[in-house]
CSV table of C-alpha atoms and ligand atoms in Angstrom, one decimal:
chain,number,residue,atom,x,y,z
L,1,UNK,CA,0.0,-11.3,8.9
L,2,UNK,CA,-3.9,-11.2,8.9
L,3,UNK,CA,-5.4,-8.8,11.3
L,4,UNK,CA,-8.5,-7.2,12.4
L,5,UNK,CA,-8.6,-3.6,13.4
L,6,UNK,CA,-11.4,-1.4,14.6
L,7,UNK,CA,-11.2,2.3,13.7
L,8,UNK,CA,-13.2,5.3,15.0
L,9,UNK,CA,-16.1,6.7,13.0
L,10,UNK,CA,-15.0,8.9,10.0
L,11,UNK,CA,-18.0,9.1,7.7
L,12,UNK,CA,-21.4,9.1,9.4
L,13,UNK,CA,-24.3,8.8,6.9
L,14,UNK,CA,-26.8,11.7,7.4
L,15,UNK,CA,-30.0,10.7,5.7
L,16,UNK,CA,-30.0,6.8,6.0
L,17,UNK,CA,-32.1,4.6,8.0
L,18,UNK,CA,-30.5,2.4,10.6
L,19,UNK,CA,-31.0,-0.5,8.3
L,20,UNK,CA,-29.4,1.2,5.4
L,21,UNK,CA,-26.4,2.5,7.3
L,22,UNK,CA,-25.8,-1.2,8.3
L,23,UNK,CA,-25.1,-1.9,4.7
L,24,UNK,CA,-21.4,-2.5,4.6
L,25,UNK,CA,-19.1,-1.9,1.5
L,26,UNK,CA,-15.9,-3.6,0.4
L,27,UNK,CA,-12.6,-2.2,-0.8
L,28,UNK,CA,-10.4,-4.8,-2.5
L,29,UNK,CA,-6.7,-4.0,-3.6
L,30,UNK,CA,-5.6,-6.4,-6.1
L,31,UNK,CA,-2.0,-5.8,-6.0
L,32,UNK,CA,0.9,-7.5,-7.9
L,33,UNK,CA,1.9,-9.8,-5.0
L,34,UNK,CA,-0.9,-9.7,-2.5
L,35,UNK,CA,-4.8,-9.1,-2.4
L,36,UNK,CA,-6.2,-7.0,0.5
L,37,UNK,CA,-9.9,-6.9,1.4
L,38,UNK,CA,-11.4,-4.2,3.7
L,39,UNK,CA,-15.1,-4.4,4.8
L,40,UNK,CA,-16.3,-1.0,6.1
L,41,UNK,CA,-19.6,-0.2,7.6
L,42,UNK,CA,-19.3,3.7,8.3
L,43,UNK,CA,-17.7,3.3,11.7
L,44,UNK,CA,-15.2,0.4,11.7
L,45,UNK,CA,-13.4,-1.8,9.4
L,46,UNK,CA,-12.0,-5.4,9.1
L,47,UNK,CA,-8.9,-6.0,6.9
L,48,UNK,CA,-7.6,-9.3,5.6
L,49,UNK,CA,-4.8,-10.2,3.1
L,50,UNK,CA,-3.7,-13.1,1.0
L,51,UNK,CA,-1.0,-13.9,-1.6
L,52,UNK,CA,-2.2,-13.0,-5.1
L,53,UNK,CA,-1.5,-16.4,-6.5
L,54,UNK,CA,-2.1,-17.4,-10.1
L,55,UNK,CA,-5.9,-16.7,-10.2
L,56,UNK,CA,-6.4,-13.2,-8.6
L,57,UNK,CA,-10.2,-13.2,-9.2
L,58,UNK,CA,-10.8,-16.4,-7.5
L,59,UNK,CA,-8.5,-15.5,-4.6
L,60,UNK,CA,-10.1,-12.1,-4.3
L,61,UNK,CA,-13.6,-13.7,-4.1
L,62,UNK,CA,-12.6,-16.3,-1.6
L,63,UNK,CA,-11.0,-13.7,0.6
L,64,UNK,CA,-14.0,-11.4,0.2
L,65,UNK,CA,-16.2,-14.3,1.4
L,66,UNK,CA,-14.1,-15.1,4.4
L,67,UNK,CA,-13.8,-11.4,5.4
L,68,UNK,CA,-17.6,-10.9,5.1
L,69,UNK,CA,-18.2,-13.9,7.2
L,70,UNK,CA,-15.7,-12.6,9.7
L,71,UNK,CA,-17.5,-9.1,9.7
L,72,UNK,CA,-20.8,-10.9,10.4
L,73,UNK,CA,-22.5,-9.6,7.3
L,74,UNK,CA,-25.9,-11.0,6.6
L,75,UNK,CA,-25.8,-9.9,3.1
L,76,UNK,CA,-23.1,-9.3,0.4
L,77,UNK,CA,-21.4,-5.8,0.7
L,78,UNK,CA,-23.6,-3.1,-1.1
L,79,UNK,CA,-20.7,-1.9,-3.2
L,80,UNK,CA,-17.5,-3.8,-4.1
L,81,UNK,CA,-14.8,-1.2,-5.0
L,82,UNK,CA,-11.5,-2.4,-6.6
L,83,UNK,CA,-8.2,-0.8,-7.0
L,84,UNK,CA,-4.6,-1.8,-7.8
L,85,UNK,CA,-2.7,-3.5,-10.5
L,86,UNK,CA,-5.5,-6.2,-11.1
L,87,UNK,CA,-8.5,-3.9,-10.4
L,88,UNK,CA,-10.2,-4.8,-13.7
L,89,UNK,CA,-10.0,-8.6,-13.2
L,90,UNK,CA,-13.0,-8.8,-10.8
L,91,UNK,CA,-16.1,-9.2,-12.9
L,92,UNK,CA,-18.4,-8.6,-9.9
L,93,UNK,CA,-16.9,-5.2,-9.0
L,94,UNK,CA,-19.4,-2.4,-8.6
L,95,UNK,CA,-16.9,0.4,-9.1
L,96,UNK,CA,-13.1,0.8,-9.8
L,97,UNK,CA,-10.8,3.6,-8.4
L,98,UNK,CA,-7.3,4.5,-9.4
L,99,UNK,CA,-4.4,3.6,-7.2
L,100,UNK,CA,-3.5,7.2,-6.6
L,101,UNK,CA,-7.2,8.1,-5.5
L,102,UNK,CA,-7.3,5.1,-3.1
L,103,UNK,CA,-3.8,5.3,-1.7
L,104,UNK,CA,-4.3,9.1,-1.0
L,105,UNK,CA,-7.6,8.5,0.6
L,106,UNK,CA,-6.4,5.5,2.8
L,107,UNK,CA,-3.2,7.2,3.9
L,108,UNK,CA,-5.0,10.5,4.8
L,109,UNK,CA,-7.4,8.2,6.9
L,110,UNK,CA,-4.6,6.4,8.6
L,111,UNK,CA,-2.4,9.5,9.1
L,112,UNK,CA,-4.9,12.4,9.4
L,113,UNK,CA,-3.4,15.7,8.2
L,114,UNK,CA,-0.6,14.1,6.2
L,115,UNK,CA,0.5,16.3,3.2
L,116,UNK,CA,2.5,13.7,1.3
L,117,UNK,CA,2.3,10.0,0.7
L,118,UNK,CA,5.1,7.6,-0.4
L,119,UNK,CA,3.8,4.2,-1.3
L,120,UNK,CA,6.1,1.4,-2.3
L,121,UNK,CA,4.4,-1.9,-3.3
L,122,UNK,CA,5.4,-5.0,-5.1
L,123,UNK,CA,5.5,-3.5,-8.6
L,124,UNK,CA,5.5,0.3,-8.3
L,125,UNK,CA,6.5,3.2,-6.3
L,126,UNK,CA,4.5,6.4,-5.9
L,127,UNK,CA,4.6,9.8,-4.4
L,128,UNK,CA,1.4,11.8,-3.9
L,129,UNK,CA,1.0,15.4,-2.9
L,130,UNK,CA,-2.0,16.3,-0.8
L,131,UNK,CA,-3.9,19.4,0.1
L,132,UNK,CA,-4.7,20.2,3.7
L,133,UNK,CA,-8.1,18.5,3.3
L,134,UNK,CA,-6.6,15.4,1.7
L,135,UNK,CA,-7.3,16.1,-1.9
L,136,UNK,CA,-4.7,14.9,-4.5
L,137,UNK,CA,-2.7,18.0,-5.8
L,138,UNK,CA,-0.1,16.0,-7.8
L,139,UNK,CA,1.6,12.7,-8.1
L,140,UNK,CA,4.6,10.9,-9.5
L,141,UNK,CA,4.9,7.2,-10.2
L,142,UNK,CA,7.3,4.6,-11.2
L,143,UNK,CA,5.5,1.6,-12.7
L,144,UNK,CA,7.8,1.0,-15.6
L,145,UNK,CA,10.8,-0.6,-13.9
L,146,UNK,CA,11.1,-3.0,-11.0
L,147,UNK,CA,14.1,-1.1,-9.5
L,148,UNK,CA,13.2,0.6,-6.3
L,149,UNK,CA,10.1,-1.6,-5.7
L,150,UNK,CA,9.2,-4.5,-3.6
L,151,UNK,CA,9.9,-6.8,-6.4
L,152,UNK,CA,13.6,-5.6,-6.5
L,153,UNK,CA,14.0,-6.3,-2.8
L,154,UNK,CA,12.4,-9.7,-3.1
L,155,UNK,CA,14.7,-10.6,-5.9
L,156,UNK,CA,17.8,-9.4,-4.0
L,157,UNK,CA,16.6,-11.3,-0.9
L,158,UNK,CA,16.5,-14.4,-2.9
L,159,UNK,CA,19.9,-13.9,-4.2
L,160,UNK,CA,21.1,-13.4,-0.7
L,161,UNK,CA,19.2,-16.2,0.9
L,162,UNK,CA,17.3,-13.7,3.2
L,163,UNK,CA,13.5,-13.6,3.4
L,164,UNK,CA,12.2,-10.2,2.3
L,165,UNK,CA,10.7,-9.6,5.7
L,166,UNK,CA,14.0,-10.1,7.4
L,167,UNK,CA,16.0,-7.8,5.2
L,168,UNK,CA,15.4,-4.8,7.5
L,169,UNK,CA,16.8,-6.5,10.6
L,170,UNK,CA,20.0,-7.6,8.7
L,171,UNK,CA,20.6,-4.1,7.6
L,172,UNK,CA,19.9,-1.8,10.5
L,173,UNK,CA,23.2,-0.5,11.9
L,174,UNK,CA,25.3,-1.9,9.1
L,175,UNK,CA,27.7,0.3,7.0
L,176,UNK,CA,26.1,0.3,3.5
L,177,UNK,CA,28.2,-1.0,0.7
L,178,UNK,CA,27.5,1.1,-2.3
L,179,UNK,CA,25.5,-0.8,-5.1
L,180,UNK,CA,26.0,0.8,-8.5
L,181,UNK,CA,23.6,-1.0,-10.7
L,182,UNK,CA,20.2,0.4,-10.8
L,183,UNK,CA,18.4,-2.3,-13.0
L,184,UNK,CA,17.2,-5.4,-11.0
L,185,UNK,CA,18.9,-7.9,-13.3
L,186,UNK,CA,22.3,-6.1,-13.2
L,187,UNK,CA,21.9,-5.5,-9.3
L,188,UNK,CA,21.5,-9.3,-9.0
L,189,UNK,CA,24.8,-9.9,-10.7
L,190,UNK,CA,26.5,-7.2,-8.7
L,191,UNK,CA,25.2,-8.6,-5.4
L,192,UNK,CA,26.4,-12.2,-6.4
L,193,UNK,CA,29.8,-10.8,-7.2
L,194,UNK,CA,30.0,-8.9,-3.9
L,195,UNK,CA,29.2,-12.1,-2.0
L,196,UNK,CA,32.1,-13.8,-3.8
L,197,UNK,CA,34.4,-10.9,-2.9
L,198,UNK,CA,33.4,-11.6,0.8
L,199,UNK,CA,31.4,-8.3,1.4
L,200,UNK,CA,28.9,-9.0,4.4
L,201,UNK,CA,25.3,-9.7,3.6
L,202,UNK,CA,24.4,-7.0,6.2
L,203,UNK,CA,26.5,-4.3,4.2
L,204,UNK,CA,25.1,-5.5,0.9
L,205,UNK,CA,21.4,-5.3,2.1
L,206,UNK,CA,22.1,-1.9,3.7
L,207,UNK,CA,23.6,-0.8,0.3
L,208,UNK,CA,20.4,-2.1,-1.5
L,209,UNK,CA,18.2,-0.2,0.9
L,210,UNK,CA,20.2,3.0,0.5
L,211,UNK,CA,19.8,2.7,-3.2
L,212,UNK,CA,16.0,2.3,-2.8
L,213,UNK,CA,15.8,5.3,-0.5
L,214,UNK,CA,17.9,7.4,-2.8
L,215,UNK,CA,15.9,6.4,-5.9
L,216,UNK,CA,12.6,7.0,-4.2
L,217,UNK,CA,13.7,10.4,-2.9
L,218,UNK,CA,14.9,11.5,-6.3
L,219,UNK,CA,11.6,10.4,-7.9
L,220,UNK,CA,9.5,12.5,-5.6
L,221,UNK,CA,11.9,15.4,-5.3
L,222,UNK,CA,9.9,17.5,-8.0
L,223,UNK,CA,6.9,17.5,-5.7
L,224,UNK,CA,8.9,18.9,-2.7
L,225,UNK,CA,7.5,16.6,0.0
L,226,UNK,CA,6.8,18.4,3.3
L,227,UNK,CA,5.8,16.7,6.6
L,228,UNK,CA,3.7,15.0,7.8
L,229,UNK,CA,4.7,12.3,5.3
L,230,UNK,CA,2.9,8.9,5.3
L,231,UNK,CA,4.9,5.8,4.2
L,232,UNK,CA,2.5,3.0,2.9
L,233,UNK,CA,2.7,-0.3,1.0
L,234,UNK,CA,4.5,-3.5,1.8
L,235,UNK,CA,8.0,-1.9,1.7
L,236,UNK,CA,7.1,0.4,4.6
L,237,UNK,CA,7.3,-2.7,6.8
L,238,UNK,CA,11.2,-2.6,6.3
L,239,UNK,CA,12.5,-0.5,9.2
L,240,UNK,CA,15.9,0.2,7.7
L,241,UNK,CA,14.3,1.6,4.6
L,242,UNK,CA,12.0,3.7,6.8
L,243,UNK,CA,15.2,5.2,8.5
L,244,UNK,CA,17.0,5.7,5.1
L,245,UNK,CA,14.1,7.2,3.4
L,246,UNK,CA,13.5,9.7,6.3
L,247,UNK,CA,17.3,10.7,6.0
L,248,UNK,CA,17.1,11.2,2.2
L,249,UNK,CA,13.7,13.1,2.4
L,250,UNK,CA,15.1,15.3,5.2
L,251,UNK,CA,11.9,14.6,7.2
L,252,UNK,CA,10.6,11.7,9.3
L,253,UNK,CA,8.3,9.4,7.4
L,254,UNK,CA,5.2,8.0,9.4
L,255,UNK,CA,4.3,4.3,8.9
L,256,UNK,CA,0.8,3.9,10.3
L,257,UNK,CA,-0.7,0.7,11.6
L,258,UNK,CA,-2.3,-1.0,8.7
L,259,UNK,CA,0.0,0.8,6.1
L,260,UNK,CA,-0.2,-2.2,3.8
L,261,UNK,CA,-4.0,-1.9,3.7
L,262,UNK,CA,-4.0,1.8,2.7
L,263,UNK,CA,-5.2,1.1,-0.9
L,264,UNK,CA,-8.1,-1.2,0.1
L,265,UNK,CA,-9.0,1.1,3.1
L,266,UNK,CA,-9.0,4.1,0.5
L,267,UNK,CA,-11.2,2.0,-1.9
L,268,UNK,CA,-13.7,1.2,0.9
L,269,UNK,CA,-13.9,4.8,2.1
L,270,UNK,CA,-14.5,6.0,-1.4
L,271,UNK,CA,-17.2,3.3,-2.0
L,272,UNK,CA,-18.8,4.4,1.3
L,273,UNK,CA,-18.9,8.0,0.0
L,274,UNK,CA,-20.4,6.8,-3.3
L,275,UNK,CA,-23.1,4.8,-1.5
L,276,UNK,CA,-23.9,7.8,0.7
L,277,UNK,CA,-24.2,10.0,-2.5
L,278,UNK,CA,-26.5,7.5,-4.0
L,279,UNK,CA,-28.8,7.3,-1.1
L,280,UNK,CA,-28.9,11.1,-0.8
L,281,UNK,CA,-30.2,11.2,-4.4
L,282,UNK,CA,-32.9,8.6,-3.4
L,283,UNK,CA,-33.9,10.4,-0.2
C,1,ADP,P1,1.2,-5.2,-4.0
C,1,ADP,O1,0.0,-4.4,-3.6
C,1,ADP,O2,1.7,-4.7,-5.3
C,1,ADP,O3,0.9,-6.6,-3.9
C,1,ADP,P2,2.4,-4.5,-1.4
C,1,ADP,O4,2.1,-3.1,-1.1
C,1,ADP,O5,1.6,-5.6,-0.7
C,1,ADP,O6,2.4,-4.7,-3.0
C,1,ADP,O7,4.0,-4.8,-1.2
C,1,ADP,C1,4.6,-6.0,-1.5
C,1,ADP,C2,6.0,-5.8,-1.3
C,1,ADP,O8,6.3,-5.5,0.1
C,1,ADP,C3,6.8,-7.3,-1.5
C,1,ADP,O9,7.3,-7.3,-2.9
C,1,ADP,C4,7.9,-7.1,-0.6
C,1,ADP,O10,9.1,-6.6,-1.2
C,1,ADP,C5,7.5,-6.0,0.5
C,1,ADP,N1,7.2,-6.6,1.8
C,1,ADP,C6,6.0,-7.5,2.0
C,1,ADP,N2,6.1,-7.8,3.4
C,1,ADP,C7,7.1,-7.1,4.0
C,1,ADP,C8,7.6,-7.2,5.3
C,1,ADP,N3,7.1,-7.7,6.4
C,1,ADP,N4,8.8,-6.5,5.5
C,1,ADP,C9,9.5,-5.9,4.5
C,1,ADP,N5,9.0,-5.9,3.2
C,1,ADP,C10,7.8,-6.5,3.0
């Protein structure tokens, strides 16, 4: 799951010395299920991820140290920017950004020109409307209920004995069996009862995916999403949900490489801009 990716230059510092411009920054997304770290030096980034575990601060610091070493940093990152569900639990963070700001920034970097972002992570789902230059115009978010999130899918996968990263493969091409329950607890009972009735796992999983896609499309409908639409967060790795969400929205959704790192990438890019602003003031 860990990967290293080099990206082309996006932000070029204008008034920094070579030495200053080498000062990399870090973006850390402390998610509900996974922690992602991105080190960015103005021209390329390195991204790593780890399960959140029971001590997110310790996990984040260890991952930051590993990623910094991998990036060949001779000094700690100049700025450590955090985002995500646990963004306030890192005492050494220099700056904190909201998830909407970082996911918008990261998605626009990964899918240049996108006008809408759907992000479905472990604990929430959000839709973000962007201007042509990538600024947030409006957003909607479900962070009150697990239904329609990665946690819902993980719970259903457990009930069905299918790992969450295999759900997509089971469901593709299957005729969805309608799932009526919206609540995670009731949906779990419904799934167990369907298994006892002999309904195939593939049809049940396809039905669950259809319900996540319907729920997400109805949540973002008031923002009238128009293409290009970027789909980010862990659930974007489920190919069947990608298909069903595209159908519900009436437009294809684009899943960029590193879609799961969008929040951490956005935090690193915003940190870099912040660092550039600071240096301009000092120039
Ligand atoms: P968070 O930032 O809250 O930790 P993520 O954006 O990392 O959330 O998404 C985590 C969710 O993504 C998990 O709950 C799981 O349902 C889903 N997920 C993770 N990996 C995969 C995968 N390979 N295929 C499909 N779904 C996945």
